[in-house]
CSV table of C-alpha atoms in Angstrom, one decimal:
chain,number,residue,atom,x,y,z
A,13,UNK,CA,-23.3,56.0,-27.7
A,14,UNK,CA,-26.2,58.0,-27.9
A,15,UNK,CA,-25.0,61.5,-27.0
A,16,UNK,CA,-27.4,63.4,-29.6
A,17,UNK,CA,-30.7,62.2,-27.6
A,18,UNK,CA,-28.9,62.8,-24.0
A,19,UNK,CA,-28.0,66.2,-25.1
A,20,UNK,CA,-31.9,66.8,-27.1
A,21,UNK,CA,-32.9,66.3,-23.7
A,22,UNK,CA,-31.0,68.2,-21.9
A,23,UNK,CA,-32.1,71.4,-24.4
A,24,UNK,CA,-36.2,70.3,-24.2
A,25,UNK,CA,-35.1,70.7,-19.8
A,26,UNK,CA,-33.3,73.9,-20.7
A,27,UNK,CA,-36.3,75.0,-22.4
A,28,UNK,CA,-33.6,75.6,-26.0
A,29,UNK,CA,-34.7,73.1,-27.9
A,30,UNK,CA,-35.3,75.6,-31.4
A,31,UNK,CA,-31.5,76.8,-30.6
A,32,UNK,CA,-30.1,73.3,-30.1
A,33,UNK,CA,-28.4,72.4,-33.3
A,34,UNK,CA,-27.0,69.1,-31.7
A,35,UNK,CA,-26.9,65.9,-34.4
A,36,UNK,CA,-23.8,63.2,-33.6
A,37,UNK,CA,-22.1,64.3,-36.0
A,38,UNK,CA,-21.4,68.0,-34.7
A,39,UNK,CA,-20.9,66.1,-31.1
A,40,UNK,CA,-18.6,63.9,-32.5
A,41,UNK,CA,-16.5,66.6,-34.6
A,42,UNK,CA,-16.9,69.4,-31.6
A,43,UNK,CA,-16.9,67.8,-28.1
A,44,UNK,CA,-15.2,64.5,-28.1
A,45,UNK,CA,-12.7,64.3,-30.7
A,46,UNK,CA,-10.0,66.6,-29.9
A,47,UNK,CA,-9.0,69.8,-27.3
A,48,UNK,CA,-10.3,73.1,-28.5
A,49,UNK,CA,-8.3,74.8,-31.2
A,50,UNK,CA,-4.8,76.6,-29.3
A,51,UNK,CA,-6.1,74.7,-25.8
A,52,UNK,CA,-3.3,72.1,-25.3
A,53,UNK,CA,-4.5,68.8,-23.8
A,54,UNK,CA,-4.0,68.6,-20.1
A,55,UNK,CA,-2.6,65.2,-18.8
A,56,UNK,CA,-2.4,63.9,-15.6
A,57,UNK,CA,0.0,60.8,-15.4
A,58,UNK,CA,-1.2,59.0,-18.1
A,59,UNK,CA,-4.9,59.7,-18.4
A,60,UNK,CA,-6.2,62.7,-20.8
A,61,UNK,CA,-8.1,65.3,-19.5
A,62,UNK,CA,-10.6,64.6,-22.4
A,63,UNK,CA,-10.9,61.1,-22.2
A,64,UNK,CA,-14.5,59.7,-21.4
A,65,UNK,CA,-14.9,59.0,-17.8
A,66,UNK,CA,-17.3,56.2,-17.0
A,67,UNK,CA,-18.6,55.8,-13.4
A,68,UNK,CA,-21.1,52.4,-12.9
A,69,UNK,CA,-23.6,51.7,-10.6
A,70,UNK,CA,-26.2,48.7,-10.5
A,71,UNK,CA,-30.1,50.3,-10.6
A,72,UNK,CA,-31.6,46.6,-11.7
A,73,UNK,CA,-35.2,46.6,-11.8
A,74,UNK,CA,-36.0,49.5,-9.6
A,75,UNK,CA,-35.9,52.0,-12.0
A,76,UNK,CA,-38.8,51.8,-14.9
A,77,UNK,CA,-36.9,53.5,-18.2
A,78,UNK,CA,-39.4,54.1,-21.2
A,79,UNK,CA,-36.3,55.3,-23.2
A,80,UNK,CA,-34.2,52.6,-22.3
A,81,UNK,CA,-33.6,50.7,-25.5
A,82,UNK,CA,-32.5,54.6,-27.0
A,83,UNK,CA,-30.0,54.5,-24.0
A,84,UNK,CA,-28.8,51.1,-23.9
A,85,UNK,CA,-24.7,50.7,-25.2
A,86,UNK,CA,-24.1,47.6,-27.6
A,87,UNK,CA,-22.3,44.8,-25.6
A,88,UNK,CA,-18.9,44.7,-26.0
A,89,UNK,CA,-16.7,41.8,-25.7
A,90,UNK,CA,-19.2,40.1,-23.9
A,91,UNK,CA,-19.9,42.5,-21.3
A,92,UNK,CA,-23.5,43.4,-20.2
A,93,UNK,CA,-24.7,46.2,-22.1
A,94,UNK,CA,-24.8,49.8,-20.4
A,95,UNK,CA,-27.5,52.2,-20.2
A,96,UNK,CA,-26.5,56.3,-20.1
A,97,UNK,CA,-27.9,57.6,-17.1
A,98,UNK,CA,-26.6,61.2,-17.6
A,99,UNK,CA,-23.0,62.6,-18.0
A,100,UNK,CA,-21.4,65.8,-17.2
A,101,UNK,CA,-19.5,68.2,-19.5
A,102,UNK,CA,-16.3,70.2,-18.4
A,103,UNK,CA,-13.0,71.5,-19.2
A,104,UNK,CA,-10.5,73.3,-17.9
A,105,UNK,CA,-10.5,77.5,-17.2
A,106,UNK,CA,-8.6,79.6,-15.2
A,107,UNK,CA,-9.4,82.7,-13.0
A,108,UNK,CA,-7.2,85.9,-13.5
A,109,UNK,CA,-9.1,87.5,-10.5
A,110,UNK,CA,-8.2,84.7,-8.3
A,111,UNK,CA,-5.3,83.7,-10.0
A,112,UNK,CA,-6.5,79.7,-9.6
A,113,UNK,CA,-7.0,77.2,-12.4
A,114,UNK,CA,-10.4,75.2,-12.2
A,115,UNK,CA,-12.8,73.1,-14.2
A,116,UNK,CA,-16.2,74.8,-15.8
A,117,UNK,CA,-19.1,72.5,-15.6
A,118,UNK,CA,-21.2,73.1,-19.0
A,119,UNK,CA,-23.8,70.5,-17.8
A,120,UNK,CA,-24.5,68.3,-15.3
A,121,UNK,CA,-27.6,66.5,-16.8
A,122,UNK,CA,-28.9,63.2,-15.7
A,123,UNK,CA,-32.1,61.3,-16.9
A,124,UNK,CA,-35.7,61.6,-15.4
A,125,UNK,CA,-35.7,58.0,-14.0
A,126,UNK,CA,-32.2,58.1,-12.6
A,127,UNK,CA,-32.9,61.3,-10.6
A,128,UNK,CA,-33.3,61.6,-6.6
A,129,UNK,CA,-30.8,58.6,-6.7
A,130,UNK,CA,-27.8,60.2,-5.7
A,131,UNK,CA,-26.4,60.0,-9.3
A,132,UNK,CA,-25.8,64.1,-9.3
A,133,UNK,CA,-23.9,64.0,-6.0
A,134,UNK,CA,-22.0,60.9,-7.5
A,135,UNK,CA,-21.1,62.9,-10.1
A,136,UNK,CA,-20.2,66.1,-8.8
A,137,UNK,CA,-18.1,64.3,-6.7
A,138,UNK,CA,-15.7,62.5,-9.2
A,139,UNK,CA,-15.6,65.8,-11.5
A,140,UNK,CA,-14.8,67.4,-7.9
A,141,UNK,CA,-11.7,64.6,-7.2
A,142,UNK,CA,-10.0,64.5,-10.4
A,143,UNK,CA,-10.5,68.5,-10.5
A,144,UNK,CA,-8.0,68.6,-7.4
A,145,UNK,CA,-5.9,65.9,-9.3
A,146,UNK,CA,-5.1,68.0,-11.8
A,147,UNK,CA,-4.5,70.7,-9.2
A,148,UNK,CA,-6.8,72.7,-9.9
A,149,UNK,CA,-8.8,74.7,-7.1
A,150,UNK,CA,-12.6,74.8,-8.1
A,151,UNK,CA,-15.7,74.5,-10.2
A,152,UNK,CA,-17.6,76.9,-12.1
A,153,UNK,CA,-21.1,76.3,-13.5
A,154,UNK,CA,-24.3,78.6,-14.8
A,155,UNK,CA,-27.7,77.7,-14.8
A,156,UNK,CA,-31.4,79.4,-15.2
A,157,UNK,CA,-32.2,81.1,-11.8
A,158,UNK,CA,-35.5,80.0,-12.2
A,159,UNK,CA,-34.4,76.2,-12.2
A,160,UNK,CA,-35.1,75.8,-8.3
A,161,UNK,CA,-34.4,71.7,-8.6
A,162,UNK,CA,-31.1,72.4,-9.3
A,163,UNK,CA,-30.5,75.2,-7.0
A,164,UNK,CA,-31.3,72.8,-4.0
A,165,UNK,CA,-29.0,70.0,-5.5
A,166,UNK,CA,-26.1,72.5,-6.0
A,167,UNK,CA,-26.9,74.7,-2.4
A,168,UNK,CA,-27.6,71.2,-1.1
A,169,UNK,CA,-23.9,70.2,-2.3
A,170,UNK,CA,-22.1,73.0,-1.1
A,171,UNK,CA,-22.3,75.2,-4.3
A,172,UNK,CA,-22.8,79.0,-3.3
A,173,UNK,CA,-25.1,81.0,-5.6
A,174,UNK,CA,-22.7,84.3,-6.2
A,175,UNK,CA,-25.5,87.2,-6.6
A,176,UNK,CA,-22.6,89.6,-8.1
A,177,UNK,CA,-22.2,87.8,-11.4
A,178,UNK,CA,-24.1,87.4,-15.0
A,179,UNK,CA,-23.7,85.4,-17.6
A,180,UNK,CA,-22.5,86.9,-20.7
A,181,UNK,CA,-22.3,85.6,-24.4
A,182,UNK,CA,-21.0,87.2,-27.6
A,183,UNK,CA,-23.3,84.9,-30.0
A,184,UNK,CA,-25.5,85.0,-33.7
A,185,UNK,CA,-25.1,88.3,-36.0
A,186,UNK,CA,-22.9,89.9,-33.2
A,187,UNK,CA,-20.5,86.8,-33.2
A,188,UNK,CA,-20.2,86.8,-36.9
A,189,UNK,CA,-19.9,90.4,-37.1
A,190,UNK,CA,-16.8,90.7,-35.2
A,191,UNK,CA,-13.6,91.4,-37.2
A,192,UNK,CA,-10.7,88.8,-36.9
C-alpha cells in the first residue's frame, strides 16, 4: 500500500515537507506494526484498535486521478484492485481535566480528486462510531489556523474551534536534551 506517497502529500499540504522524514519503512516500523511502547492494545470484541479499517465507495469514471496508478492496491484474490483515497490517523488519549477517554485524530487527509465528495464527512463519521464503541467520549484534532478549507469541513461537521488552547511540542535538541 502506498502510505509513504499519501503521507508525502499530506506534508507538501502541511507546508512540512523538509521536516517530513516519512519513507515505508519508518511507517511500517512506527505506525502500523504494533501499539506504542507501554500503550496496551485496546480491543473491542474481537477487532484491534489498530487494525486497518477500510471503508469502500464506488467513484467510477467521475473522478480524473493523475496519480492513480501510485495509488492503485495490487488485486488480491481476484478482487478489483483499490485505489487510496485518503485515510485518517488516530489512537486512543484520555483527558484528566474531563476525566473522559477519547480518540486524537493526527490526520484526516484525503486526496485532491476525491475531495468535495463527502469522503471527509464519511470518514469522520466511522472514526466518530467506533470511537463511542469503544466507549470513549470524543475526538481531539489540531490543525494550522490558517487552513480555512478545513476549518469549514470541521465547523461544518460539528467540530468547535476551542480559542483557549495551543499546541505544544517538546521536539529536536530540546527532545534529545532531556534526561531519562
Amino acid at each position: 500500500m502506498p502510505w509513504n506517497h499519501i503521507l508525502m502529500r499530506f506534508c507538501d499540504h502541511g507546508h512540512s515537507k523538509a521536516r517530513c522524514e516519512c519513507t515505508p519503512e519508518v511507517v511500517m516500523l512506527t505506525a502500523f506494526r504494533r501499539a506504542p511502547r507501554g500503550i496496551p492494545r485496546i480491543n473491542s470484541g474481537s477487532e484491534d484498535l489498530y487494525a486497518e479499517v477500510i471503508g469502500e465507495f464506488s467513484a467510477g469514471s467521475l473522478v480524473e486521478d493523475p496519480d492513480r496508478e501510485a495509488f492503485q492496491s495490487p488485486c488480491v484474490d481476484g478482487k478489483n484492485s483499490r485505489i487510496v483515497a485518503g485515510f485518517a490517523h488516530v489512537f486512543p488519549n484520555y483527558s484528566t481535566y474531563l476525566a473522559k477517554p477519547g480518540l486524537y485524530m493526527e490526520a484526516l487527509h484525503i486526496r485532491k480528486p476525491y475531495r468535495r465528495m463527502g469522503l471527509g464527512t464519511m470518514f469522520l463519521k466511522k472514526i466518530a462510531k467506533e470511537a463511542v464503541k469503544l466507549g470513549m467520549e470524543r475526538i481531539e484534532w489540531c490543525l494550522l489556523h490558517s487552513n480555512q478549507p478545513a476549518i469549514n469541513f470541521y465547523e461544518g461537521n460539528g467540530g468547535r474551534i476551542k480559542p483557549g488552547f495551543r499546541k505544544c511540542a517538546i521536539d529536536g535538541e530540546a527532545f534529545n536534551s532531556c534526561e531519562p
